[in-house]
XYZ file of C-alpha atoms in Angstrom:
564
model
C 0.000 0.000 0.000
C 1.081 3.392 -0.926
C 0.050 4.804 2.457
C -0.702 3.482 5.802
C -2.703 3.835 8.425
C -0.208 3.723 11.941
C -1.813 3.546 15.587
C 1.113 3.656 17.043
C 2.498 2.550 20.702
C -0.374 0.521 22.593
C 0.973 0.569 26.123
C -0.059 -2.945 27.687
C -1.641 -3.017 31.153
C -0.679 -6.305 32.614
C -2.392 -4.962 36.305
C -5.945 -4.418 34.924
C -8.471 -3.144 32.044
C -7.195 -0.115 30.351
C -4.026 1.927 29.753
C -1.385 1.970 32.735
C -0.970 4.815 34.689
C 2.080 6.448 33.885
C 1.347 6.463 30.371
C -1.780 8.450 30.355
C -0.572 11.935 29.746
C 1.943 10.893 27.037
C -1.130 9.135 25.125
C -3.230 12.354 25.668
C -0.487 14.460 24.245
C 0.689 12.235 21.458
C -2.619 10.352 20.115
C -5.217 12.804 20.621
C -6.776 14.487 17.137
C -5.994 18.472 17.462
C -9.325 20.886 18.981
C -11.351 17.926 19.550
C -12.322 18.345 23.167
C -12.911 15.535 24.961
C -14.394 15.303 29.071
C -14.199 11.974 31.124
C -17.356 10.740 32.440
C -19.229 8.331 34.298
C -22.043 6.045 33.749
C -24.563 8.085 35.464
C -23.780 11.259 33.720
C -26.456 11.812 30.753
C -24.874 12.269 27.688
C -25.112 15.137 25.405
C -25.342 15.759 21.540
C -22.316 14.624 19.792
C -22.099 17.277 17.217
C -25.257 19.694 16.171
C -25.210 20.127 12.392
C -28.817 22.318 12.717
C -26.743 25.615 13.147
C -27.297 27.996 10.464
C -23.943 29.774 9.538
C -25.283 31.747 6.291
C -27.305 34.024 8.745
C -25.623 37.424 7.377
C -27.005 39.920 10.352
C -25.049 36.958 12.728
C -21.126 38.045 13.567
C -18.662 35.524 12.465
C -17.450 34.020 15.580
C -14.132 32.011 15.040
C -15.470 29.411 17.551
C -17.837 28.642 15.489
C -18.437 25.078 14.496
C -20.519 21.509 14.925
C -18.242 20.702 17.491
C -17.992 23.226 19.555
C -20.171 22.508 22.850
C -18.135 25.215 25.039
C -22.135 26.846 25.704
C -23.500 23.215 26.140
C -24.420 22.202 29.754
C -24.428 18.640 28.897
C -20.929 18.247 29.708
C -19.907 18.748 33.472
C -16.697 20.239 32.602
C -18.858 24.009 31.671
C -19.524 23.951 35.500
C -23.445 24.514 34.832
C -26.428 22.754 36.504
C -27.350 20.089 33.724
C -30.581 19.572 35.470
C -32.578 21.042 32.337
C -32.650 19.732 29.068
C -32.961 22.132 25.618
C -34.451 20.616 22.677
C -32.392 21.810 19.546
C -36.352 23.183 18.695
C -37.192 25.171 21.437
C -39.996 27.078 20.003
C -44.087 26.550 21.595
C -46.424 24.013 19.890
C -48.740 26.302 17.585
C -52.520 26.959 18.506
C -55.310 24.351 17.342
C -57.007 26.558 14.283
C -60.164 25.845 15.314
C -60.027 25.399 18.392
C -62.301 26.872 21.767
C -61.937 30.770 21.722
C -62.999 31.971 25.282
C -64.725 35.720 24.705
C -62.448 37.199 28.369
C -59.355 35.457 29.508
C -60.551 33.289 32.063
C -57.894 31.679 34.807
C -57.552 27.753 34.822
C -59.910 26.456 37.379
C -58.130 24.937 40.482
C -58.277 21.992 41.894
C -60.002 22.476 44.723
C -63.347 24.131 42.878
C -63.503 21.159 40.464
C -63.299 19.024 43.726
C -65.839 20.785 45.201
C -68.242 20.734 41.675
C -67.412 16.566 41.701
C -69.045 16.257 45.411
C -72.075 18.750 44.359
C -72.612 16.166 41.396
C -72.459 13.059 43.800
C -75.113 14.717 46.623
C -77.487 15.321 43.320
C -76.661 11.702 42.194
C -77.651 10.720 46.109
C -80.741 12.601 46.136
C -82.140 11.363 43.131
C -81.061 7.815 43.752
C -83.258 7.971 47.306
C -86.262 9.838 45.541
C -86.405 6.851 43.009
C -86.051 4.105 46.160
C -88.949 6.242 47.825
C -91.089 6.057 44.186
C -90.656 2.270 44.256
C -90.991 1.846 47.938
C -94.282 3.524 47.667
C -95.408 1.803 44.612
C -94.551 -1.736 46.005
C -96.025 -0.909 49.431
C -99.692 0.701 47.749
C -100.420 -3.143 44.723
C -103.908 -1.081 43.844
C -101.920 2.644 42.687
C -100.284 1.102 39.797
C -99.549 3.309 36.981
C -102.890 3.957 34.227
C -100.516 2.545 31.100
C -100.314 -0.812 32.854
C -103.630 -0.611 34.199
C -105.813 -3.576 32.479
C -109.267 -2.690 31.565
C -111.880 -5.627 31.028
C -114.094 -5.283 27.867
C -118.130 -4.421 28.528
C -119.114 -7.498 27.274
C -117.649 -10.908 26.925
C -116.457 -11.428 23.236
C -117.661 -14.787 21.993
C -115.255 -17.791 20.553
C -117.751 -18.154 17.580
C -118.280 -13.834 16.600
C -116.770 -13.426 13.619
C -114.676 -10.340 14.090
C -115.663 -8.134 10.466
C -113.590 -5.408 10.868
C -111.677 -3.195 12.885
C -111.187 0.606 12.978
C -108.763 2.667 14.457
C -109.881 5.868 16.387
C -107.319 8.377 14.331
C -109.049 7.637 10.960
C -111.989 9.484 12.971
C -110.372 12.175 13.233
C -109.893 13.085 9.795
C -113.757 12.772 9.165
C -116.097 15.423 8.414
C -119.723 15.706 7.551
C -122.257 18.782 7.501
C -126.073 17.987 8.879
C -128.748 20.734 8.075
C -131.006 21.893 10.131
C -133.640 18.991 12.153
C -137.064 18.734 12.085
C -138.796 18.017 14.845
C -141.408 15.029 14.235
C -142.631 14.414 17.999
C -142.212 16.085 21.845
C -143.627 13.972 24.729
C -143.603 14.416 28.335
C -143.767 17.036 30.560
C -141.147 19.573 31.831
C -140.517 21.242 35.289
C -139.434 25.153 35.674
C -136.059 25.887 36.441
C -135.090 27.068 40.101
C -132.965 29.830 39.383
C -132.088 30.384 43.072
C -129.779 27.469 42.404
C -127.666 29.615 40.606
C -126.129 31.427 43.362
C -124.893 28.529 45.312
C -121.854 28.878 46.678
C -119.973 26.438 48.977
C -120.146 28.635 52.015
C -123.942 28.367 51.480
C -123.949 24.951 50.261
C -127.454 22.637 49.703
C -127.389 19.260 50.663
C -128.605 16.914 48.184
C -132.108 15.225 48.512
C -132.930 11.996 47.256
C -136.313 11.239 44.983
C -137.182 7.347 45.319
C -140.687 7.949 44.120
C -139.315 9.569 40.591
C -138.541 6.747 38.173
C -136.176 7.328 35.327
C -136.692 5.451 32.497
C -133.442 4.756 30.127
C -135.110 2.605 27.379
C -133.004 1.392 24.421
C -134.369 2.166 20.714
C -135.924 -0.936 19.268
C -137.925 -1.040 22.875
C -138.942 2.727 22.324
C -142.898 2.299 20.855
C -142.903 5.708 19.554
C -139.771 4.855 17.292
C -141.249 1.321 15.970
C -143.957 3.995 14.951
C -141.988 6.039 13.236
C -140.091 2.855 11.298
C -143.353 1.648 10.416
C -144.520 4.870 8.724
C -141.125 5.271 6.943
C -139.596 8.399 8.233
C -136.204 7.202 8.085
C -133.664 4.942 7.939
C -131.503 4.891 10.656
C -133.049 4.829 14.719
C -130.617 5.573 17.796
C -131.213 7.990 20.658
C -129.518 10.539 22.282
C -127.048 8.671 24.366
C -126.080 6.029 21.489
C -125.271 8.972 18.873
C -123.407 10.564 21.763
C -121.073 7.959 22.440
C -120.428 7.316 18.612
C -119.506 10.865 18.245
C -117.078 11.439 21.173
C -115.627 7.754 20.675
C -112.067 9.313 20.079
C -112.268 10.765 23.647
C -113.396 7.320 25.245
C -110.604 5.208 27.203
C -113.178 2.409 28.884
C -114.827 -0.540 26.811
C -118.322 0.461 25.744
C -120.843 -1.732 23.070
C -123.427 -0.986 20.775
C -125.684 -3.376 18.908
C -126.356 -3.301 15.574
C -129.510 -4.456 14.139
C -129.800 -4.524 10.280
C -133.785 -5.333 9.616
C -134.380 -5.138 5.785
C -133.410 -1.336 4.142
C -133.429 0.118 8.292
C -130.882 0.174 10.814
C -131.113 -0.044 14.329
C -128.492 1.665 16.801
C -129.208 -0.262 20.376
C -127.739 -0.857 23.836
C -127.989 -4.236 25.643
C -129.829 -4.476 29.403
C -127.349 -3.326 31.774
C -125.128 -1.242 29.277
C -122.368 0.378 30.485
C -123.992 3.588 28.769
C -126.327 3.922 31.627
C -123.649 4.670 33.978
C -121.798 7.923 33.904
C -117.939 7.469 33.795
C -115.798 9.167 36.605
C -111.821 10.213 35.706
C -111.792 8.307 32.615
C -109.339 10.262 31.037
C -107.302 11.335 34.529
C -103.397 9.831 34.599
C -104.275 9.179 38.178
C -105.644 5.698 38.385
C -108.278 4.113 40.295
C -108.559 1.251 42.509
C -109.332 -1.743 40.850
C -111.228 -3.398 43.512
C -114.895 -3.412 42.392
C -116.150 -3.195 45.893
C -114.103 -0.043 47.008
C -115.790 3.243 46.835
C -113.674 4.673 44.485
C -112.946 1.869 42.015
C -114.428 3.194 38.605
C -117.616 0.824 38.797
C -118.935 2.176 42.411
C -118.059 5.928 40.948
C -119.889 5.056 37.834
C -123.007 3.892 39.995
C -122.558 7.229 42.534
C -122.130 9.604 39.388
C -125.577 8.109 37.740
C -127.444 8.162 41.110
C -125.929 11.683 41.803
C -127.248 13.248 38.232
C -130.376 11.847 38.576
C -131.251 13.240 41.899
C -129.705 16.580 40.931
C -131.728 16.969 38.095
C -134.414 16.503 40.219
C -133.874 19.310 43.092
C -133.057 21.878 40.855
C -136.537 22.271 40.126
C -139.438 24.022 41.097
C -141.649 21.480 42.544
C -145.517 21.644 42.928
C -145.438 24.532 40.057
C -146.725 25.099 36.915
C -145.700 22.099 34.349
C -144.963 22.172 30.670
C -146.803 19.749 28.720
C -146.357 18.354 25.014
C -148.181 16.645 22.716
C -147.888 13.167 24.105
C -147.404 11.749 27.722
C -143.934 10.318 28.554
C -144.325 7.068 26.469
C -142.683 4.812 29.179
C -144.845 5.965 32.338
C -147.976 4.081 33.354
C -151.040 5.816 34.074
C -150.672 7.492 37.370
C -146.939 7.136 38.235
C -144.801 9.714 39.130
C -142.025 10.268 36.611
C -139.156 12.458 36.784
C -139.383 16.142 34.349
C -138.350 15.162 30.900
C -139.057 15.750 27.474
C -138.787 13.238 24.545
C -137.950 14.900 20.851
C -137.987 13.018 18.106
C -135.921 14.573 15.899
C -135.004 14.048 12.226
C -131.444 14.637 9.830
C -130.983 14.257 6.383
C -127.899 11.874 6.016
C -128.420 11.503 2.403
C -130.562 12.158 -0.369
C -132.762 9.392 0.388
C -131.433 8.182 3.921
C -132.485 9.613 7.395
C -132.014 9.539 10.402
C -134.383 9.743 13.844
C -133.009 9.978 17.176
C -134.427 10.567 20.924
C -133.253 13.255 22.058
C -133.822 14.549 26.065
C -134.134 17.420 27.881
C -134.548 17.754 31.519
C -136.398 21.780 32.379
C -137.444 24.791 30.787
C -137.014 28.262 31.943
C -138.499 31.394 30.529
C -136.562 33.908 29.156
C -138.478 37.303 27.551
C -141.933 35.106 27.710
C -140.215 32.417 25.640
C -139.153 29.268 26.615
C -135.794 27.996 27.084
C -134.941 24.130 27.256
C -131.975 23.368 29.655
C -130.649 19.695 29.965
C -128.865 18.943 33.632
C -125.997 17.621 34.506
C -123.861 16.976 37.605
C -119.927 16.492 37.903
C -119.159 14.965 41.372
C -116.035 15.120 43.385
C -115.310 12.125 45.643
C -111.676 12.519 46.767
C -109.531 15.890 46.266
C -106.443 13.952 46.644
C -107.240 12.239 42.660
C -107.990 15.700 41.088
C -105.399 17.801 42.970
C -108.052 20.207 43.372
C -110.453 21.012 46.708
C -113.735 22.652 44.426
C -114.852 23.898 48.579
C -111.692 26.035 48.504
C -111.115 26.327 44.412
C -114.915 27.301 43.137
C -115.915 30.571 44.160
C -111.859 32.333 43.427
C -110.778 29.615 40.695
C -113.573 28.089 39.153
C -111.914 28.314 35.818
C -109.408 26.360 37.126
C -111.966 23.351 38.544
C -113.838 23.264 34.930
C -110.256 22.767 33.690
C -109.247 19.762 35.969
C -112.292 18.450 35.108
C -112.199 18.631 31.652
C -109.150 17.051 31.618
C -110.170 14.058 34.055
C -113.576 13.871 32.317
C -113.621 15.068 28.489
C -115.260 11.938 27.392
C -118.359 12.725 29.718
C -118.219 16.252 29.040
C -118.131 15.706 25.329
C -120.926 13.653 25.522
C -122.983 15.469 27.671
C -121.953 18.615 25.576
C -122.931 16.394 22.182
C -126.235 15.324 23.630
C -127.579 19.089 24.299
C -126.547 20.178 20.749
C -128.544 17.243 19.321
C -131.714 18.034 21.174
C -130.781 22.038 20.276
C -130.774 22.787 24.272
C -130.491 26.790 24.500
C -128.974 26.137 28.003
C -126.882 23.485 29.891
C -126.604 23.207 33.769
C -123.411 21.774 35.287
C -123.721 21.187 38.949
C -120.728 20.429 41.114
C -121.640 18.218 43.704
C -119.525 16.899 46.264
C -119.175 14.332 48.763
C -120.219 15.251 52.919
C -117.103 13.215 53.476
C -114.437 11.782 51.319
C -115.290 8.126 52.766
C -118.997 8.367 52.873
C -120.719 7.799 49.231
C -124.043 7.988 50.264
C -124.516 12.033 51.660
C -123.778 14.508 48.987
C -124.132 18.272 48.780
C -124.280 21.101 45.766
C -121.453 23.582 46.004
C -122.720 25.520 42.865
C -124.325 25.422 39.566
C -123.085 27.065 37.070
C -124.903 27.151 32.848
C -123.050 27.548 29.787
C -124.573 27.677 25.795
C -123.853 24.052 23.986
C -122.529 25.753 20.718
C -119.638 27.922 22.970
C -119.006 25.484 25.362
C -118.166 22.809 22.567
C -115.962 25.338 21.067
C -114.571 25.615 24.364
C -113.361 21.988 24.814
C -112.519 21.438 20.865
C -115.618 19.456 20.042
C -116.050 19.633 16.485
C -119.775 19.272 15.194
C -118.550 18.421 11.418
C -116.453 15.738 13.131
C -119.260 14.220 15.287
C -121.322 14.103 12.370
C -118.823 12.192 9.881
C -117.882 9.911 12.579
C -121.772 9.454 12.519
C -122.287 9.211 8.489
C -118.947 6.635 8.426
C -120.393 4.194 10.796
C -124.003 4.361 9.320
C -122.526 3.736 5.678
C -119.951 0.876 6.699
C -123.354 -0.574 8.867
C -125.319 -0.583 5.837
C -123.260 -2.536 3.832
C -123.680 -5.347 5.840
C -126.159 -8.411 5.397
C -129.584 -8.654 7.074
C -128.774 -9.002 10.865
C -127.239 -8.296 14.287
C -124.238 -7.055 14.665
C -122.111 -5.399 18.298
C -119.688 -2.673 17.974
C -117.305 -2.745 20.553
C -114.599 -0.248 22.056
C -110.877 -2.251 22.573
C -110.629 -1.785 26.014
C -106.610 -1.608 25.959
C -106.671 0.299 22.083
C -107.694 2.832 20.509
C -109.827 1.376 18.288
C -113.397 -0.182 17.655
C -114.522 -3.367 16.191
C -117.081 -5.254 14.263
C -118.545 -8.287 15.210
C -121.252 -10.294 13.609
C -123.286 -12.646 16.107
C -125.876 -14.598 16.490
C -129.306 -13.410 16.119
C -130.722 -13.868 19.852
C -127.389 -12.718 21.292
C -127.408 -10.454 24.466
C -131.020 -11.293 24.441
C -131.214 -13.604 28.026
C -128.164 -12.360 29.347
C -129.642 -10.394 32.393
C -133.308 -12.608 33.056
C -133.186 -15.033 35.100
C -136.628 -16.691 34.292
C -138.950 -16.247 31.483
C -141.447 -13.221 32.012
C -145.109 -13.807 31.869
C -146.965 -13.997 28.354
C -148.751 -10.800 29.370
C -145.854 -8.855 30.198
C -143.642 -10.381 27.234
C -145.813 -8.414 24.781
C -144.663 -4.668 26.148
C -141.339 -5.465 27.509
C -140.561 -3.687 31.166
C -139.384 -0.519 31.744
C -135.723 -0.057 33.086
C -135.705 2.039 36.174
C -132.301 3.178 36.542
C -132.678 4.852 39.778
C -133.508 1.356 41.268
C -130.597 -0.165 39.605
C -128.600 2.180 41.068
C -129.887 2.000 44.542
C -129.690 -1.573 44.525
C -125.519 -0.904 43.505
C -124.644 1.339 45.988
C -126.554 -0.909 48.828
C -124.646 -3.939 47.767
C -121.244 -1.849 47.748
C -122.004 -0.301 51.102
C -123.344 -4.395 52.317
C -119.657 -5.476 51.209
C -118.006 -2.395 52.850
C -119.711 -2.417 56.027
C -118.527 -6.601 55.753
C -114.911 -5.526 55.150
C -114.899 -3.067 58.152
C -116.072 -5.710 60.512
């Protein structure tokens, strides 16, 4: 080789690892490359950059320094030998992380939050956490302790009459096609009025619960609630052709507010050659009055408690009859039509009410006749006035939220508004029922209970009267709507064969079907023996007062039972 590489004198160290002693200096002196510095260190010392080629040496506003080069480390404090603390470490870049674009900007310069305040927010977040975890232990606490107060979705309603293996369910129709209905009615005629009516008491009218009147009870009245095929005035009237279709008041009135209705309710159907016959069975559930139907409260489902929805039905019915009643002036003059009450024997004392037969034009050649009732007259400007009468009843002010003896002389707004809300079905159908006998005036009476646990003793805080037409504009009751739920149920009816037919209410949907049974269906379900050829000829007369007495005895029989 032309040249060589020479690495000259390597002392040996016979005594140990690495050069001997007295030839360190010399090797220092003698092997060592020129301006290459050079430190001892240990093995805990941290070691430092070797050389740093990121200067930049074209900088021209930067003076030339002769020292100047990627090995000079005379500035570094890596090395122990510059004397400095080497407890901090610089990163050859030393400049700050930039600032997220898009990140948070905070509209004033807020300090970081310390320690101790988010501390202090954490435990505020646990005692909320606590609280609600105990008021959801009370809920359920209370819920398992109370079986009866279980919550109205889960609540199980039975249907109002037992549905038959061998019906043949024809169709089925859900409530919110109802609501898209619509059908305009003219004017009706009126083809018959029988009865008599009682005068008004006006001195009712300024009832107030500090001056409250207890409510009597009239035994000797009987009130008849007679379905339509029974009704001799209307076989009359389908004999001579004067329409079509045959229902009364109630019957048209539960068809009509059938969106509003959360309880199971029936209606036969009778198809009898070109004519159609809207009836109830014996023992309908349309006789009774329904009591917080439509409340989110729930009732208990014991039958033989005074508040379960079939005792309050029973109270409500016995409580409007008798109200009805009192509000009267008694021993006065009486209006008379042109026919007694068709129902009444001679000589028996009925209760004040008038029978019209009215008449609509469904169609060009189809019509319809309904019974229509109302319960007084009054005269206004020597003309007479016909008022129907009603009665909303209060039983326990814990359900409503609302105490009507504190609430209905400074907040009676408010009352009619609970009530509306816990009753709209009734109060649509009561509302439905004065516009179809054209009622100039309806009387709502709030009556409540002596004492929240006694069902028997009742007494009338006030009476209050409202006109049909702006009261049903005051709970949304659409007349168009009433009448095309009417017109679809009469057209899909009329499609059907000769025959009997029940519509029935789902009592968990909302939604009513068809069923097609047998032709002497519903007809023995309430006799117990056969009645007498003379009597099977004119059939009896329902007397819903007794029915209703004979309830509440047997409910007060079981209580008094359950006490003991």
């Amino acid at each position: 080789m032309v040249g060589g590489f020479e690495v000259g004198a390597v002392p040996f160290n016979p005594e140990g690892w690495g050069p001997p002693e007295s030839t360190v200096a010399t090797a220092a002196a003698s092997n060592l490359p020129l301006n290459v510095p050079f430190a001892p260190f240990s093995r805990s010392d941290k070691l430092g950059r070797i050389a740093d080629f990121t200067r930049n040496f074209n900088n021209p506003g930067r003076p030339k320094n002769p020292s100047d080069s990627v090995f000079d480390f005379s500035n570094d404090e890596s090395f122990p030998a510059s004397g400095e603390d080497d407890s901090s470490f610089r990163l050859v870049d030393g400049k700050p992380p930039p600032r997220p674009k898009f990140g948070p900007k905070w509209r004033f310069q807020q300090q970081r939050q310390l320690p101790q305040r988010r501390d202090e927010e954490v435990e505020a977040r646990k005692r909320e956490a606590e609280k609600e975890r105990a008021r959801r232990d009370r809920l359920y606490h209370l819920n398992r302790s109370n079986a009866n107060a279980t919550r109205r979705e889960a609540a199980v309603f039975k249907s109002s009459v037992d549905i038959q293996p061998e019906w043949n369910m024809l169709d089925q129709i859900p409530f919110s096609t109802f609501s898209k209905l619509s059908f305009s009615v003219a004017e009706p005629e009126d083809l018959l009025l029988c009865g008599g009516l009682e005068f008004y008491d006006r001195a009712f009218d300024r009832i107030t619960p500090k001056n409250e009147r207890r409510l009597e009870r009239f035994k000797n009245r009987n009130f008849f609630k007679v379905t339509t095929t029974d009704d001799p005035v209307i076989r009359r009237l389908a004999n001579e052709d004067k329409a079509t279709v045959f229902a009364t008041d109630t019957i048209l009135s539960t068809l009509m507010c059938a969106p509003r209705s959360v309880y199971s309710w029936d209606i036969v159907v009778q198809r009898v050659g070109n004519k159609l016959f809207f009836d109830k069975r014996d023992g309908s559930q349309l006789d009774l009055l329904s009591v917080h139907e439509t409340s989110q409260e729930p009732l208990p489902e014991a039958k033989d408690d005074i508040n379960s929805a079939y005792s309050l039905s029973v109270e409500a019915a016995y409580i409007n009859q008798n109200f009805s009643q009192q509000v009267l002036i008694r021993e006065g003059n009486k209006v008379t039509f042109d026919e007694p009450n068709p129902f009444a024997n001679e000589g028996e004392e009925v209760a004040s009410v008038a029978y019209r037969y009215r008449r609509w034009k469904l169609d060009d050649d189809m019509y319809l006749v309904a019974r229509c009732e109302v319960q007084s007259v009054v005269e206004v400007n020597k003309q007479k006035s016909f008022l129907t009468l009603n009665a909303l009843n209060e039983f326990d002010p814990k359900y409503s939220g609302v105490d009507w003896r504190q609430k209905l002389e400074t907040q009676r707004g408010a009352v009619l508004a609970t009530e509306l809300k816990n009753n709209a079905n009734k109060l649509a159908k009561w509302t439905a029922q004065a516009l179809l006998s054209s009622a100039d005036m309806m009387k709502l009476g709030y009556v409540s209970r002596v004492h929240p646990r006694d069902h028997f003793n009742h007494v009338i805080l006030a009476v209050v009267g409202y006109k049909p037409r702006d009261f049903a504009a005051q709970i949304n009751l659409n007349t168009s709507n009433m009448w095309g739920i009417v017109k679809s149920i009469v057209d899909l009816c009329m499609k059907l064969n000769e025959g009997k037919y029940v519509l029935v209410k789902d009592p968990s949907k909302p939604q009513v079907r068809i069923y097609e049974v047998p032709a002497d269906a519903f007809e023995n379900d309430y006799v117990e023996e056969p009645l007498p050829e003379d009597e099977q000829v004119q059939p009896p007369v329902e007397n819903a007062e007794g029915e209703a007495n004979a309830a509440s005895n047997d409910v007060e029989a079981k209580q008094i039972d359950a006490e003991a």
